Amino acid sequence: MRDIGEEADVPVQRRQIVVDWGTSNFRAYLFGADGAIDLEHQAAAGILSVSGNGFEQALEREIGSWLTPGCHVFLSGMITSRNGWLETPYVATPADLAGVAAGAREITSARGARLRFLPGVATRHPLPDVMRGEEIQIFGSIAPDETITLILPGTHSKWVRVERGAIAAFRTFLTGELFALLKAHSIVGRLIPNEPLAFDAEAFLAGVRQAASDDSSGLLHDVFTARSGALLGDFGPEAVADRLSGLVIGHELRAGLALGWAGEAVRLVGEPALCARYRDGLAALGQASEAGPAHAAVAGFRRLAALEGGAGS
Amino acid sequence: MRDIGEEADVPVQRRQIVVDWGTSNFRAYLFGADGAIDLEHQAAAGILSVSGNGFEQALEREIGSWLTPGCHVFLSGMITSRNGWLETPYVATPADLAGVAAGAREITSARGARLRFLPGVATRHPLPDVMRGEEIQIFGSIAPDETITLILPGTHSKWVRVERGAIAAFRTFLTGELFALLKAHSIVGRLIPNEPLAFDAEAFLAGVRQAASDDSSGLLHDVFTARSGALLGDFGPEAVADRLSGLVIGHELRAGLALGWAGEAVRLVGEPALCARYRDGLAALGQASEAGPAHAAVAGFRRLAALEGGAGS
């Protein structure tokens, strides 16, 4: 992969550009006709750094030399939200890649590039849930007609049931955000030492097992025991953070496994160290898992770019 | 009740003084031989306002005129914690009032008053849990030999199983603190309008019912639906806060009721508006409740003061 420089020697009509434009970062890929990345560009030019409605100027500034008349540009991420350039609706489940591409809203740039803003995916079964951006990682983590269950650990973890290549159902869990809040702001977090600590796998797994056990009285009680256990001397303050992590992730795993989606092995997609926690937590509960691709988003964009003419395939 | 002024005309040997000394507030009661409050004093003189180890000077400043040689003073609240005057251990469940009084640690003040620092109550069954201060409200909410289940809603809600007048078992739920964190700091809270809103009972009860329903995939997912439901137009942003309140309280109620402690009616002890939410939430789940006394802590202190000689009864 090279950074942006001269014009790439790809025929104009075959150019597919995808832009992952989030709150803080801008990432763009130019795919050649063979599906390989010809150019890649990254910048700290997220939507928060764009003043007023200057998104088109920002796009020109970042990848202007790629934008030729008639070229296709898919845009994904918070750029498609209410605070972005063009808000797109949600596509309902079941949603496959072609359906997501077809749900894009298109405008033509001053330079004649066809800008396609991708939709998010929403479900109402059994409760309202939404994603915006993760769908690209999902399509980059599966074979076109695969049936599998994915977990995308993170701030807002996703459990995703994929059936024959389409997002059939999903659940968002506030796991990462809640852990960060409890650590930074709660009475439990006050016990956590300030200095950085090595990961305590034993404390983490004890938390996972407690959350999944019959002894658990739910998350609201379990998180308090990460404090009371330390007050009563069951473990030291240096174990509180990883025990709390295990309790919160353990409650996600318990609820996710109760969906009955897991099957023989779930596939973990995301940051390797976090996926390793999920892998070990799942194993402690008797559930096998496998690692997804290292660059799921890029793989998803490649599949998107390969859709001939974008929405039509 | 009168505020501190002249010396009270109660025989010295009958004087019982109780001090509820918390992080932010100082409350003291002087009980006469008939069990009635003769004097009451309150001040914003919590332990955080005391510099260095100046607790004895602070006590003299607040109620020095009450402190005569040989008088008994019970101290409760954060003054008995690691950050207070004298740290006391925890009494194990089952814990009755006499057992709590007997677990006090005593020192004699310069003026000859016998200062008794009350312990907290701890359990290890099935998981470690602690309380420090709530036990006084509990003993003030029950008849001496009663068997009943209490709920003390709040920042750290308590479900308490009382058997023949003793705290037999309990669970702490981080309900109030977690709701406040989610409202102030999470992605869900960002949707909540800034202006004050009237309580939306319908949104609250919808949250309680969702949390207790088979559709729930646990608290981590449910709290996210308070955002996604608004994004998908199921309810307006003005309903998010009370729906979130219902979801969090609903998960406490679900876990508490699963303990099998409730019986015909649970007793609610605490701030009336919050107890009303719990009453309505419990009713929506088919559980009857009754209101505890309006001034449970004072009633508990009265019982404590009535123990002849303090620990000996």
XYZ file of C-alpha atoms in Angstrom, chain A residues 141-253:
113
model
C -15.459 -11.117 8.083
C -17.647 -13.624 6.279
C -17.780 -15.604 3.071
C -20.542 -14.358 0.712
C -23.072 -17.047 1.635
C -21.857 -17.977 5.075
C -24.009 -18.711 8.125
C -22.158 -17.876 11.348
C -22.361 -15.877 14.577
C -19.940 -12.975 14.988
C -18.969 -10.994 18.051
C -17.444 -7.539 17.569
C -16.176 -6.623 21.053
C -15.788 -2.956 21.865
C -17.344 0.178 23.327
C -20.681 -1.003 21.960
C -20.156 -4.730 21.462
C -22.209 -6.419 18.777
C -23.436 -10.020 18.598
C -24.458 -10.651 15.028
C -26.313 -13.602 13.561
C -25.344 -13.935 9.896
C -27.471 -16.229 7.739
C -26.479 -16.976 4.151
C -24.385 -13.841 3.994
C -26.991 -11.462 5.427
C -27.205 -9.771 8.839
C -30.281 -11.606 10.133
C -30.341 -10.344 13.743
C -28.061 -8.550 16.178
C -27.748 -7.181 19.694
C -25.674 -4.241 20.907
C -24.216 -4.393 24.426
C -22.885 -1.254 26.128
C -20.034 -3.324 27.590
C -16.932 -1.267 26.835
C -18.567 2.050 27.593
C -20.048 0.826 30.869
C -16.728 -0.615 32.028
C -14.979 2.670 31.246
C -17.650 4.635 33.151
C -17.469 2.357 36.193
C -13.683 2.491 36.216
C -13.447 6.261 35.840
C -16.424 7.531 37.820
C -17.954 4.952 40.185
C -17.356 4.020 43.798
C -15.928 0.704 42.515
C -13.362 2.534 40.414
C -12.133 4.504 43.406
C -10.392 1.397 44.723
C -8.367 0.924 41.523
C -4.714 1.994 41.904
C -3.571 4.807 39.642
C -0.414 3.142 38.362
C -0.677 0.940 35.259
C -1.018 -2.752 36.070
C -0.300 -5.911 34.107
C -3.405 -7.791 32.980
C -4.559 -10.147 35.758
C -6.041 -13.080 33.826
C -7.104 -14.879 36.993
C -9.102 -11.890 38.267
C -10.680 -11.437 34.839
C -11.766 -15.073 34.582
C -13.065 -15.067 38.168
C -15.281 -12.154 37.157
C -16.526 -13.934 34.024
C -17.336 -17.090 35.988
C -19.145 -15.158 38.713
C -21.287 -13.302 36.152
C -22.319 -16.570 34.491
C -22.886 -18.489 37.731
C -26.057 -19.198 39.681
C -24.595 -17.036 42.477
C -24.977 -13.928 40.350
C -27.843 -11.583 41.225
C -27.365 -9.641 38.017
C -24.920 -7.021 36.818
C -26.030 -4.289 39.254
C -25.109 -6.477 42.212
C -22.057 -8.117 40.678
C -20.283 -4.827 39.965
C -20.708 -3.861 43.636
C -19.000 -7.109 44.701
C -15.859 -5.928 42.876
C -15.718 -3.342 45.678
C -17.038 -5.349 48.619
C -14.791 -8.311 47.817
C -11.778 -6.013 48.073
C -13.100 -4.378 51.277
C -13.477 -7.831 52.844
C -10.001 -8.887 51.738
C -10.988 -11.526 49.161
C -8.618 -9.880 46.670
C -6.382 -6.841 46.571
C -7.147 -3.450 45.013
C -4.809 -4.326 42.138
C -7.297 -7.042 41.076
C -10.387 -4.816 41.051
C -10.105 -3.463 37.482
C -9.688 -6.822 35.764
C -12.274 -8.458 37.970
C -14.691 -5.677 37.028
C -13.779 -6.185 33.361
C -14.535 -9.886 33.737
C -17.859 -9.201 35.438
C -19.070 -6.777 32.773
C -17.840 -8.858 29.818
C -19.157 -11.966 31.586
C -22.646 -10.495 31.671
C -22.422 -9.779 27.950
C -21.285 -13.361 27.300
